[in-house]
PDB file of N, CA and C in Angstrom:
ATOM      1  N   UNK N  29       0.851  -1.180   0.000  1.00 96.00           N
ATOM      2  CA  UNK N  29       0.000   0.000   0.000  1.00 96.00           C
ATOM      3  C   UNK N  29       0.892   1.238   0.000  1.00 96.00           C
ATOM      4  N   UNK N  30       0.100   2.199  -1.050  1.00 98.00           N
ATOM      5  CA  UNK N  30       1.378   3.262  -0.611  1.00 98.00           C
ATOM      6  C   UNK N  30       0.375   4.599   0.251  1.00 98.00           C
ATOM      7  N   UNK N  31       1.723   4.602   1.492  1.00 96.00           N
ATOM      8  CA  UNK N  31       1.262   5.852   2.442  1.00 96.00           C
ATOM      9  C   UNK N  31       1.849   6.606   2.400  1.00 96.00           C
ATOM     10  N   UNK N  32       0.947   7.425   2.271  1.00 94.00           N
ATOM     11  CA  UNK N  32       1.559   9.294   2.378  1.00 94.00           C
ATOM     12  C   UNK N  32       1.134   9.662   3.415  1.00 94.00           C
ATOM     13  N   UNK N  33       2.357  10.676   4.231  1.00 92.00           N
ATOM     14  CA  UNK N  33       2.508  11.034   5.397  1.00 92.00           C
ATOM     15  C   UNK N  33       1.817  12.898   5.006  1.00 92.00           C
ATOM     16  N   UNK N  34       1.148  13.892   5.632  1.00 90.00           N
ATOM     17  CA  UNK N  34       0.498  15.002   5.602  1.00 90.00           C
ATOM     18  C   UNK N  34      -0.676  15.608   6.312  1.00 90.00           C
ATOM     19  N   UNK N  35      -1.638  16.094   6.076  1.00 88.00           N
ATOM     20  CA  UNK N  35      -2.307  16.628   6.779  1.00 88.00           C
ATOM     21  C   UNK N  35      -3.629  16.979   6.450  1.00 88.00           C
ATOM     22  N   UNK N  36      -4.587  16.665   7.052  1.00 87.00           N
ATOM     23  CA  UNK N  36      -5.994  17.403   6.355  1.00 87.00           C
ATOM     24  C   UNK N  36      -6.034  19.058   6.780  1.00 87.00           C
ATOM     25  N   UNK N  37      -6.254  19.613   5.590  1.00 85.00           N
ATOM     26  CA  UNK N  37      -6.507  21.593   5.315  1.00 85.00           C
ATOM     27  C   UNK N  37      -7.980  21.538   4.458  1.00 85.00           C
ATOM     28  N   UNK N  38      -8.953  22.567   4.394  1.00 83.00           N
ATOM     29  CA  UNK N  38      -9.582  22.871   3.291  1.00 83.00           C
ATOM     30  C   UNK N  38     -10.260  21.907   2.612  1.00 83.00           C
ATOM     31  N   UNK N  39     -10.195  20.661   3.146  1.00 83.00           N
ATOM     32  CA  UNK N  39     -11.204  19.457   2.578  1.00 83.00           C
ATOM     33  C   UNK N  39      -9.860  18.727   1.655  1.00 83.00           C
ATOM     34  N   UNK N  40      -8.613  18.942   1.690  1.00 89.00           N
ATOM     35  CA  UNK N  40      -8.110  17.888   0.864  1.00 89.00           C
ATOM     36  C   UNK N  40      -6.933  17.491   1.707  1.00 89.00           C
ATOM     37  N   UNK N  41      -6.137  16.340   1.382  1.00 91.00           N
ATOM     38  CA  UNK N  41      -4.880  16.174   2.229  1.00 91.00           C
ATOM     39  C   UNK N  41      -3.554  16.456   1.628  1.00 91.00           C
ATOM     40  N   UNK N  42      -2.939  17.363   2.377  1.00 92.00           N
ATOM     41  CA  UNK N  42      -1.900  18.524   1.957  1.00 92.00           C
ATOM     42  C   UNK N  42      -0.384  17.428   2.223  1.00 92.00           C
ATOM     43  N   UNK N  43       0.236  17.191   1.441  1.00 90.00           N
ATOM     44  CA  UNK N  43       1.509  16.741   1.387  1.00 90.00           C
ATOM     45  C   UNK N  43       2.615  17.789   1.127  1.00 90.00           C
ATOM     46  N   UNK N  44       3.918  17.571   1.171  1.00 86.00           N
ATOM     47  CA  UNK N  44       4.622  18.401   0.674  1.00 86.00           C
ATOM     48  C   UNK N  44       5.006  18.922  -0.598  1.00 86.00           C
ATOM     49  N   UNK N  45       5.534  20.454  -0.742  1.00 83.00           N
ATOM     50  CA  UNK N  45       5.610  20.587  -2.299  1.00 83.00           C
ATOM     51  C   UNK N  45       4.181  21.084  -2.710  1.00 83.00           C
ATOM     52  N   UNK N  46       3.472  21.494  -1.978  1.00 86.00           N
ATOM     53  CA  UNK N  46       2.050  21.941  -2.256  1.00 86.00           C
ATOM     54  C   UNK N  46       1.404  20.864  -2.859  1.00 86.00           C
ATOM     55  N   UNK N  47       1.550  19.446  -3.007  1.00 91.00           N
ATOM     56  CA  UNK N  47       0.660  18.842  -3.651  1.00 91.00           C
ATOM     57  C   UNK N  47      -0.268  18.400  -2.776  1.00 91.00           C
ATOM     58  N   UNK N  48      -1.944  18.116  -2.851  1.00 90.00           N
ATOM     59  CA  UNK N  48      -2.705  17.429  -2.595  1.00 90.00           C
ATOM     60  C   UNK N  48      -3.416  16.441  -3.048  1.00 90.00           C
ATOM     61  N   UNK N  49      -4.084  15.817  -2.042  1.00 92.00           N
ATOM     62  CA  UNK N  49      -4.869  14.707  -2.548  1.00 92.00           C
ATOM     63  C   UNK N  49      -6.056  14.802  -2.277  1.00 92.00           C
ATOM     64  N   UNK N  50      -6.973  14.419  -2.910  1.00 88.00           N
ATOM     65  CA  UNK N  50      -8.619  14.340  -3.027  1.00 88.00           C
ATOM     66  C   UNK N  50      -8.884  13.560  -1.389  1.00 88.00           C
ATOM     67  N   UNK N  51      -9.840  13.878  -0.667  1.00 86.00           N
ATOM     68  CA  UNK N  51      -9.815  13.205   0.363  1.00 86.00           C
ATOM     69  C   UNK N  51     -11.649  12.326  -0.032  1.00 86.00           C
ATOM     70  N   UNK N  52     -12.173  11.231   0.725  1.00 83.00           N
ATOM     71  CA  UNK N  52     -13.219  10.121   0.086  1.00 83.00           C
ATOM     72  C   UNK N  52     -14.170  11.003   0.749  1.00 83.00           C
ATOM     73  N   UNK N  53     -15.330  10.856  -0.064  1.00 78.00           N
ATOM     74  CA  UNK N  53     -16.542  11.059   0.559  1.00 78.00           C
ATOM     75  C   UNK N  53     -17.553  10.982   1.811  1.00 78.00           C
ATOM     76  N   UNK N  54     -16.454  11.196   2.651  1.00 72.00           N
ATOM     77  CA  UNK N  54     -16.793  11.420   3.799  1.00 72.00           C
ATOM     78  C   UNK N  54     -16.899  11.931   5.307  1.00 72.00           C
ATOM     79  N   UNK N  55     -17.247  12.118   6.614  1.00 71.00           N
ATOM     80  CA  UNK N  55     -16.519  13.184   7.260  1.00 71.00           C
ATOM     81  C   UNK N  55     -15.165  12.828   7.808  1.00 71.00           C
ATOM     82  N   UNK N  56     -14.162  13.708   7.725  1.00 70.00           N
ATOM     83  CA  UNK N  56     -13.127  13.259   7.947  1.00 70.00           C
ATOM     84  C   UNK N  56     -12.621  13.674   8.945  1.00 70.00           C
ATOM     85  N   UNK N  57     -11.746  13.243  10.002  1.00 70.00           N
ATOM     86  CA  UNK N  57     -11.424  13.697  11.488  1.00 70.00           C
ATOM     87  C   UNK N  57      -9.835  14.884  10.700  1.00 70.00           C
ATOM     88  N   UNK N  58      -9.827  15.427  11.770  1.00 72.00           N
ATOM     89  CA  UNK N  58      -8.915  16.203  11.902  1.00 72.00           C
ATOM     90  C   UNK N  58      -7.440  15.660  12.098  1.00 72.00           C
ATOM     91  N   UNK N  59      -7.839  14.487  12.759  1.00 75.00           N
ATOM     92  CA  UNK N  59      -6.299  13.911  13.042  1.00 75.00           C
ATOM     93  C   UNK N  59      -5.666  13.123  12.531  1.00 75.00           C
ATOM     94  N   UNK N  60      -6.560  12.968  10.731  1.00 80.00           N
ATOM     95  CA  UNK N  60      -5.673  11.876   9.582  1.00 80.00           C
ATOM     96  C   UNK N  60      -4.139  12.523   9.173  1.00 80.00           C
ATOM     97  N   UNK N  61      -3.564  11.761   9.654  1.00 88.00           N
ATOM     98  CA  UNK N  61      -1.490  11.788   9.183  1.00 88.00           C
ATOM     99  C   UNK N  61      -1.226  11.068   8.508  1.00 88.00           C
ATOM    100  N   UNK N  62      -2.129   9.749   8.356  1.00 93.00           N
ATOM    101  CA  UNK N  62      -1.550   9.255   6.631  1.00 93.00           C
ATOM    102  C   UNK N  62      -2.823   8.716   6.011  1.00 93.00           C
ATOM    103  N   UNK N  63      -2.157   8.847   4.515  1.00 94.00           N
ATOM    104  CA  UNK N  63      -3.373   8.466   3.466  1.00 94.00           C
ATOM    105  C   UNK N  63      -2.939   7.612   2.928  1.00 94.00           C
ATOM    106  N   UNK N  64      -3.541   6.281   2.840  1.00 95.00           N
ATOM    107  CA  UNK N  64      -3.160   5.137   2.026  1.00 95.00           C
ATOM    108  C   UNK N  64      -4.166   4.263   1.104  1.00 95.00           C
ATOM    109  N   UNK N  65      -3.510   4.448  -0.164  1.00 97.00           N
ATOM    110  CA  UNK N  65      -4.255   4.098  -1.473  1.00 97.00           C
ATOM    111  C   UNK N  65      -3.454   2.690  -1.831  1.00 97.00           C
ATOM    112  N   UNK N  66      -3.729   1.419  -2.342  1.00 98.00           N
ATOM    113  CA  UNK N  66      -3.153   0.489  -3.125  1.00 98.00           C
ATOM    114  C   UNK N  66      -3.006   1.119  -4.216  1.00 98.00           C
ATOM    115  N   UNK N  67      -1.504   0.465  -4.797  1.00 98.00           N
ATOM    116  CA  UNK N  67      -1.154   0.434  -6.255  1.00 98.00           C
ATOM    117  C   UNK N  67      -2.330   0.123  -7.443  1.00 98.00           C
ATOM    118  N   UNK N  68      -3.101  -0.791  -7.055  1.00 98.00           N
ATOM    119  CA  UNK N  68      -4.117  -0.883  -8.175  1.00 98.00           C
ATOM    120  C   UNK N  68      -5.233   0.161  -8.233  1.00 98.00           C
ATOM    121  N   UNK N  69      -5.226   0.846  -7.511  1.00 98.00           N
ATOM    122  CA  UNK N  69      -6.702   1.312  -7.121  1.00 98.00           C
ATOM    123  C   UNK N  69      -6.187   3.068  -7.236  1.00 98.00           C
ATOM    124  N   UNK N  70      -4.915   3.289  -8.277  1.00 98.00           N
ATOM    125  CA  UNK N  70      -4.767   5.030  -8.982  1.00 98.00           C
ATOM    126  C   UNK N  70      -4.759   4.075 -10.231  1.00 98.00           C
ATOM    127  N   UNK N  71      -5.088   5.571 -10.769  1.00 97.00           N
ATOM    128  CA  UNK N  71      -5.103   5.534 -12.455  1.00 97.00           C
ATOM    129  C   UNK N  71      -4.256   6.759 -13.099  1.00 97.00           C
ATOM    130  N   UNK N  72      -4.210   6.221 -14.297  1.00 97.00           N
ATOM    131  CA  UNK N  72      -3.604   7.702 -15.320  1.00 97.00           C
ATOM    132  C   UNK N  72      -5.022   8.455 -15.339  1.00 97.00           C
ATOM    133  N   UNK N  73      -4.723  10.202 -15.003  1.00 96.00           N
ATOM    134  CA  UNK N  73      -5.637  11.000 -15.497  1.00 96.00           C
ATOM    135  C   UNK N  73      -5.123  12.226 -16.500  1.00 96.00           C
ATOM    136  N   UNK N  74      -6.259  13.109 -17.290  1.00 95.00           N
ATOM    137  CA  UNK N  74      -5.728  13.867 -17.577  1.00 95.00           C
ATOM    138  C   UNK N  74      -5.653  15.314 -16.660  1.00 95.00           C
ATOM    139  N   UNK N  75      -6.445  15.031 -15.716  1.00 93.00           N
ATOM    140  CA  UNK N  75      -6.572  16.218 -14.146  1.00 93.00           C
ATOM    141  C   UNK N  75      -5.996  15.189 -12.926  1.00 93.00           C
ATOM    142  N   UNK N  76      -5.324  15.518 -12.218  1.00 94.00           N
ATOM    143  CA  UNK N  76      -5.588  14.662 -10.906  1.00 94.00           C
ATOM    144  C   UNK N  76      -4.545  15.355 -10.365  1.00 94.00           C
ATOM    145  N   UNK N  77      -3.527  13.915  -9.637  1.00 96.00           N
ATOM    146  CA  UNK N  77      -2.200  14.523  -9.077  1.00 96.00           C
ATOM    147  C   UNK N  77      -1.318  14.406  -9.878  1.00 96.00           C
ATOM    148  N   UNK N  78      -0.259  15.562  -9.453  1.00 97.00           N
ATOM    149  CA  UNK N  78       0.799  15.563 -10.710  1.00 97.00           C
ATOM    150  C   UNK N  78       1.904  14.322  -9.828  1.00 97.00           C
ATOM    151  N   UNK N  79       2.661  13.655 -10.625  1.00 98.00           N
ATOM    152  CA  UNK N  79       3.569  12.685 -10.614  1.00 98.00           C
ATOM    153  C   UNK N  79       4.403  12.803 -11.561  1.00 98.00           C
ATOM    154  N   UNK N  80       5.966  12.391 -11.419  1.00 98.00           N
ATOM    155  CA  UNK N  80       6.861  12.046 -11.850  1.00 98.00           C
ATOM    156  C   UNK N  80       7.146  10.527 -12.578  1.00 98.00           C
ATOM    157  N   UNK N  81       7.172   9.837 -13.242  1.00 99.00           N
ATOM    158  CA  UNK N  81       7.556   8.562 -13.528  1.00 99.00           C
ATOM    159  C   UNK N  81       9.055   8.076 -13.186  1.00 99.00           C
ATOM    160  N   UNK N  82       8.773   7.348 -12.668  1.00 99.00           N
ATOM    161  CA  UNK N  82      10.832   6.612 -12.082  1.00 99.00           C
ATOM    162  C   UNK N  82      11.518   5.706 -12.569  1.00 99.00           C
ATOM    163  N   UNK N  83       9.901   4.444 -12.463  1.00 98.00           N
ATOM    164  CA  UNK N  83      10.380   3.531 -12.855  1.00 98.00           C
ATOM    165  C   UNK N  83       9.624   2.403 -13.415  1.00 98.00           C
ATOM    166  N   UNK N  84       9.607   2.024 -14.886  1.00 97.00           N
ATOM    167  CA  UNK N  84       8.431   1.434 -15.367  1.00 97.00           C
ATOM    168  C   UNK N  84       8.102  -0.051 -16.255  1.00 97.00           C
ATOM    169  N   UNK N  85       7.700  -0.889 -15.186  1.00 96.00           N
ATOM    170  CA  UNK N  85       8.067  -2.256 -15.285  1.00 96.00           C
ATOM    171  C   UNK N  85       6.759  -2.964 -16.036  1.00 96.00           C
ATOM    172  N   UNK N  86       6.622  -3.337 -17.736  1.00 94.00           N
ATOM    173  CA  UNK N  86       5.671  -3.967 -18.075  1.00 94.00           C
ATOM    174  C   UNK N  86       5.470  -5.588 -17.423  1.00 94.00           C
ATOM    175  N   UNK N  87       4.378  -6.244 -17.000  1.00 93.00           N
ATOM    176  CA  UNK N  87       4.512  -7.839 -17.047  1.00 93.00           C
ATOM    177  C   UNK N  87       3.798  -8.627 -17.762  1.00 93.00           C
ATOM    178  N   UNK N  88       3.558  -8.286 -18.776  1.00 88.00           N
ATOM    179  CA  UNK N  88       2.715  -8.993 -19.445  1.00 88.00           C
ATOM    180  C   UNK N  88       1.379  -7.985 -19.673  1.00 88.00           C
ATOM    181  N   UNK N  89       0.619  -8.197 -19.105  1.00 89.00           N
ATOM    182  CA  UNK N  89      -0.839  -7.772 -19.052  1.00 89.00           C
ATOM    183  C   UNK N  89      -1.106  -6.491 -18.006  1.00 89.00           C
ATOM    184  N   UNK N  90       0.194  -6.604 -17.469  1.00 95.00           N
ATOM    185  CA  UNK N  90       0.029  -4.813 -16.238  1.00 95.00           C
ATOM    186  C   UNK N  90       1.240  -4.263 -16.692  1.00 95.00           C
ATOM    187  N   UNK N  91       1.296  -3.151 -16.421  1.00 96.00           N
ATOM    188  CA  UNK N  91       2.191  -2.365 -15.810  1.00 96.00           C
ATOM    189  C   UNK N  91       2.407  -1.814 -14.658  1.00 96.00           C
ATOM    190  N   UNK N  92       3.375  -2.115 -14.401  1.00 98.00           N
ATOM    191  CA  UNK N  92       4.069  -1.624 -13.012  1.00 98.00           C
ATOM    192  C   UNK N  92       4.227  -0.507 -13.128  1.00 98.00           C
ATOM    193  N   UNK N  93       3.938   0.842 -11.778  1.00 98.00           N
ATOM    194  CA  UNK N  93       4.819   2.484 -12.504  1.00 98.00           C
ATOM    195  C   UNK N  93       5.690   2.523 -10.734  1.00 98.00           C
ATOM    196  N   UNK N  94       6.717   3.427 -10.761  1.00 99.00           N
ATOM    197  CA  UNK N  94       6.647   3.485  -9.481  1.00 99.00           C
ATOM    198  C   UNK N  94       7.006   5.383 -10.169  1.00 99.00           C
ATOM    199  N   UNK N  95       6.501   6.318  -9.492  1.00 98.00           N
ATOM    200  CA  UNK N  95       6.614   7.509  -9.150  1.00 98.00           C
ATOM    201  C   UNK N  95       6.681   8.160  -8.193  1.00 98.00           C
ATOM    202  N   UNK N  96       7.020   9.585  -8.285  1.00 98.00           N
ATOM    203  CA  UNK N  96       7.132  10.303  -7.249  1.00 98.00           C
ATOM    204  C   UNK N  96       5.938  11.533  -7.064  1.00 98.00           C
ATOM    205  N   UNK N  97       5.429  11.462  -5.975  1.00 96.00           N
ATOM    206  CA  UNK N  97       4.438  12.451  -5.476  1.00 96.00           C
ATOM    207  C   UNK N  97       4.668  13.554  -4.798  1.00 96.00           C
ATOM    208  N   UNK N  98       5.409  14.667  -5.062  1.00 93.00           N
ATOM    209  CA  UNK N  98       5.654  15.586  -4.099  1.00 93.00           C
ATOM    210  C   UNK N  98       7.063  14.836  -4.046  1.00 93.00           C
ATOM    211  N   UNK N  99       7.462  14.550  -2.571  1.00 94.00           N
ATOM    212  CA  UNK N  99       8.839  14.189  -2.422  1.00 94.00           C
ATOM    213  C   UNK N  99       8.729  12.485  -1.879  1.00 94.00           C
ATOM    214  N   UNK N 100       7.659  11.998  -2.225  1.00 95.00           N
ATOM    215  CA  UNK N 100       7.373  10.472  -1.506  1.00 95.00           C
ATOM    216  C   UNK N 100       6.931   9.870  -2.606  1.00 95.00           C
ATOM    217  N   UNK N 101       7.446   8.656  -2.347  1.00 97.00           N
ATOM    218  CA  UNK N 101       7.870   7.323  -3.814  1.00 97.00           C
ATOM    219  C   UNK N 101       6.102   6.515  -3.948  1.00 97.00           C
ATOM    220  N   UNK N 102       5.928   6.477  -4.674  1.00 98.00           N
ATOM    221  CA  UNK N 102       4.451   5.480  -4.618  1.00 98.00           C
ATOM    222  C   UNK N 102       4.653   4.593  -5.831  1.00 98.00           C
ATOM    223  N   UNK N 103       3.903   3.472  -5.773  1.00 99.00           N
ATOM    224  CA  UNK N 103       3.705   2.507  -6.898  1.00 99.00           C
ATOM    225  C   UNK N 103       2.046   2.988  -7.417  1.00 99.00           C
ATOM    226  N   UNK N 104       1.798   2.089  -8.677  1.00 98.00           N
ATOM    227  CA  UNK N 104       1.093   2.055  -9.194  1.00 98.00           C
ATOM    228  C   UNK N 104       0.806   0.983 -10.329  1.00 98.00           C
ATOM    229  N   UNK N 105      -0.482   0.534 -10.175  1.00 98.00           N
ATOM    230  CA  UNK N 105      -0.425  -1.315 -11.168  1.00 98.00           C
ATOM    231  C   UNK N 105      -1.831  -0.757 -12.268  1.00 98.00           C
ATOM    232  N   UNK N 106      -1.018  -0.871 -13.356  1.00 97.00           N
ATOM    233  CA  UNK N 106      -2.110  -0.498 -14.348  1.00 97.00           C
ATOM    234  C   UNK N 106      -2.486  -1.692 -15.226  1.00 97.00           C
ATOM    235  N   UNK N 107      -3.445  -1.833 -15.373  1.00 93.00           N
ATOM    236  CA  UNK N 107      -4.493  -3.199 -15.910  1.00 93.00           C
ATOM    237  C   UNK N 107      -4.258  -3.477 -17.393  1.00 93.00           C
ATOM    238  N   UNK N 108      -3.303  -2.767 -17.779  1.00 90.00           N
ATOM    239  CA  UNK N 108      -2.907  -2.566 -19.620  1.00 90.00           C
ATOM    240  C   UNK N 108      -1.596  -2.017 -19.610  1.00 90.00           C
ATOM    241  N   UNK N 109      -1.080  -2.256 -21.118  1.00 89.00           N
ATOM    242  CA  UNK N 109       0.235  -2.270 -21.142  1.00 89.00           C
ATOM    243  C   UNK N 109       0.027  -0.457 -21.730  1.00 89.00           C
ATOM    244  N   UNK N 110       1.043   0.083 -20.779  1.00 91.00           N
ATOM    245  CA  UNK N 110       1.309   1.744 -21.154  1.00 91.00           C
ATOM    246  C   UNK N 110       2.139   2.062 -21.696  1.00 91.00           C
ATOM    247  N   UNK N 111       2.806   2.845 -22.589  1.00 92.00           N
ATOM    248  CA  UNK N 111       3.697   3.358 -22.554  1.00 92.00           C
ATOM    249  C   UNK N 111       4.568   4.359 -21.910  1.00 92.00           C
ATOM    250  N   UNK N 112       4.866   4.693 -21.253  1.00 96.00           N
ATOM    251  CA  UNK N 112       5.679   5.971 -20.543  1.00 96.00           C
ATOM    252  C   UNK N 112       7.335   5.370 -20.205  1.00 96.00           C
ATOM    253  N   UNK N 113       7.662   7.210 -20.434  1.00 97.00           N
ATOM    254  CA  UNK N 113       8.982   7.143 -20.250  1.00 97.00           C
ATOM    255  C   UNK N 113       9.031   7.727 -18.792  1.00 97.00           C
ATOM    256  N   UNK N 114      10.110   7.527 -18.150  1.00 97.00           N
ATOM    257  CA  UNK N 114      11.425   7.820 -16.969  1.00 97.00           C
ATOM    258  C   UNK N 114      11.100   9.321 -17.255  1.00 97.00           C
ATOM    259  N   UNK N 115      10.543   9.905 -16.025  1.00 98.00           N
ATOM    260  CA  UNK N 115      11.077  11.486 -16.154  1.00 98.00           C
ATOM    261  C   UNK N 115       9.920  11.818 -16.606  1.00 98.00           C
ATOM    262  N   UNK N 116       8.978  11.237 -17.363  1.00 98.00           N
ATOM    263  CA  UNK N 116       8.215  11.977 -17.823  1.00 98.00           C
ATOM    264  C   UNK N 116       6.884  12.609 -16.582  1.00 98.00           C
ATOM    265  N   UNK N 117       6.122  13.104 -16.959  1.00 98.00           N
ATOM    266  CA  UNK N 117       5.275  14.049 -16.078  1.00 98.00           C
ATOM    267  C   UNK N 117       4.336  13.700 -16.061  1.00 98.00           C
ATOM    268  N   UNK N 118       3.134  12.900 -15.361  1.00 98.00           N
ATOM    269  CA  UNK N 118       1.606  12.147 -15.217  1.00 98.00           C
ATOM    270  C   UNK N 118       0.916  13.060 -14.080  1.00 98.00           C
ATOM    271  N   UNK N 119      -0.504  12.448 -14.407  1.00 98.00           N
ATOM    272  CA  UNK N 119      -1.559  12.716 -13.824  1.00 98.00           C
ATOM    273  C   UNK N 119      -2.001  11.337 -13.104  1.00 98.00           C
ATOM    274  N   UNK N 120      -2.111  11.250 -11.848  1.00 98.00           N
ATOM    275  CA  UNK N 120      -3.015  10.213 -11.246  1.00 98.00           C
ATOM    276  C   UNK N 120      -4.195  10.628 -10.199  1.00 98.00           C
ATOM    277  N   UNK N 121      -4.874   9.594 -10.284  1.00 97.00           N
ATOM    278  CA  UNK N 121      -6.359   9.958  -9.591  1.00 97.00           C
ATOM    279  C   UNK N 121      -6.370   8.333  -8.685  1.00 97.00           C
ATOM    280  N   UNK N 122      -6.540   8.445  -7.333  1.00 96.00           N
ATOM    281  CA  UNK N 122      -6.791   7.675  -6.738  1.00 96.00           C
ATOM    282  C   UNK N 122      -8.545   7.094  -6.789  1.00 96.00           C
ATOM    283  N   UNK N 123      -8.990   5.784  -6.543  1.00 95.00           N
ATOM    284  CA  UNK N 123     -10.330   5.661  -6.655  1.00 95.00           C
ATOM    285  C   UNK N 123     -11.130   5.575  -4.950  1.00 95.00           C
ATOM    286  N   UNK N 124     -11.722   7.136  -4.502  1.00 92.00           N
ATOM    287  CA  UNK N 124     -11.905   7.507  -3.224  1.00 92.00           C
ATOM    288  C   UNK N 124     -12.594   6.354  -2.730  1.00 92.00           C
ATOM    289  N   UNK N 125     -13.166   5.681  -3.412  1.00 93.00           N
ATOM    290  CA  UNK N 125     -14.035   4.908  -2.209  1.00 93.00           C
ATOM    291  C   UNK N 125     -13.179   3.482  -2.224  1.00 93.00           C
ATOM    292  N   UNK N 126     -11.880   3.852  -2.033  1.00 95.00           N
ATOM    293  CA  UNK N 126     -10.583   2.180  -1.664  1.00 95.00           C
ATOM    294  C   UNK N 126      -9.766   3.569  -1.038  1.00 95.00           C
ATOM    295  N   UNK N 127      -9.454   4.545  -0.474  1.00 94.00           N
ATOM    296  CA  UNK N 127      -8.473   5.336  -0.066  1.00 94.00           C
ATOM    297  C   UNK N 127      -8.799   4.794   1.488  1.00 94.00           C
ATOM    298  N   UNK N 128      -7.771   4.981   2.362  1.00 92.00           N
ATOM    299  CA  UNK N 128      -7.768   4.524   3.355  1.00 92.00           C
ATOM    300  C   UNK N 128      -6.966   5.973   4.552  1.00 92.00           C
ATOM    301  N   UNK N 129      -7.370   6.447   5.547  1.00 91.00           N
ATOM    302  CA  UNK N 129      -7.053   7.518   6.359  1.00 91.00           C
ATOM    303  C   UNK N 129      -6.843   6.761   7.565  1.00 91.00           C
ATOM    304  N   UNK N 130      -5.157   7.117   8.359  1.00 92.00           N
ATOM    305  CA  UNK N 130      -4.950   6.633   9.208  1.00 92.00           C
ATOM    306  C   UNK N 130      -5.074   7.541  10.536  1.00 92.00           C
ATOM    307  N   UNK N 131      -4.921   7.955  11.508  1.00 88.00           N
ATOM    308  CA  UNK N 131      -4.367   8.600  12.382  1.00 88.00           C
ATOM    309  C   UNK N 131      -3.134   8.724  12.899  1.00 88.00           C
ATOM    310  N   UNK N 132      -2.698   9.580  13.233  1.00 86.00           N
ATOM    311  CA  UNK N 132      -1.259   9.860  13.939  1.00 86.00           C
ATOM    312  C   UNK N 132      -0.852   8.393  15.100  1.00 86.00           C
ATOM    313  N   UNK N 133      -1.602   7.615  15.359  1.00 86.00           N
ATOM    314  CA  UNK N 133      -0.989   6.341  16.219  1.00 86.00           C
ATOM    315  C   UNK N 133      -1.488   5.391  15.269  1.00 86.00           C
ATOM    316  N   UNK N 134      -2.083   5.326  13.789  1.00 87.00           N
ATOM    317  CA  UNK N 134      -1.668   4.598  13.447  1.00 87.00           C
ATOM    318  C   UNK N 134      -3.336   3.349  12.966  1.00 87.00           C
ATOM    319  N   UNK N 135      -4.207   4.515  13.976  1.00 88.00           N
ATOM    320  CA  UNK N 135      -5.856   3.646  13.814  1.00 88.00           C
ATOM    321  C   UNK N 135      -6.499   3.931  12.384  1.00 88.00           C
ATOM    322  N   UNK N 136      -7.030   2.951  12.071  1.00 88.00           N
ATOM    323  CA  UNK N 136      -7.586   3.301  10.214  1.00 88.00           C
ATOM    324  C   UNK N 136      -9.110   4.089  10.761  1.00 88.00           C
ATOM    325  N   UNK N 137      -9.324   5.104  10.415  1.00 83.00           N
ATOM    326  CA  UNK N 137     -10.250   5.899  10.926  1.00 83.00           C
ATOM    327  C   UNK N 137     -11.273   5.878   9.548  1.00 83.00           C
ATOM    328  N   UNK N 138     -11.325   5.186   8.761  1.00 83.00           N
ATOM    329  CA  UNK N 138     -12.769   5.500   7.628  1.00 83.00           C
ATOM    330  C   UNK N 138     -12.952   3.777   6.963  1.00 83.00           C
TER     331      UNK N 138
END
């Protein structure tokens, strides 16, 4: 699973580098410190979060991506074979209703 460490502001969760993330449809406590999405469950968008590409492993029938979000590494498993290069610049969109909000000790709060 990849977790990002940040903060809820303004209805979204604020990471570093000014990037945010969409927070799920629902009320959310004040004291979420990490957000955790599975690799399968972002997609390529043409709006979402901006990402970096690092590192990009076809297997057959997926692709593997691993990128960078702000300054924190995440994976990503795409259901079709993509093309992208190293370096290049993406859009991903997590799917809110699989996002997962932890608390600062660590309790899954949604």
């Amino acid at each position: 699973m990849n977790l990002f460490e940040g903060r809820v502001g303004e209805g979204q969760f604020h990471l570093d580098q000014g990037v945010m993330l969409p927070l799920p449809p629902c009320e959310t406590p004040a004291d979420v410190h990490t957000y955790g999405v599975r690799p399968e469950h972002l997609t390529i968008s043409e709006t979402g979060i901006p990402a970096t590409v690092l590192v990009v492993e076809p297997t057959g029938a997926e692709t593997h991506v691993v990128m960078l979000i702000g300054s924190q590494t995440a994976a990503m498993v795409l259901h079709d074979r993509v093309t992208l290069r190293l370096g290049e610049a993406i859009k991903v969109v997590p799917d809110l209703s699989k996002t997962h909000l932890f608390s600062s000790k660590g309790m899954r709060l949604n």
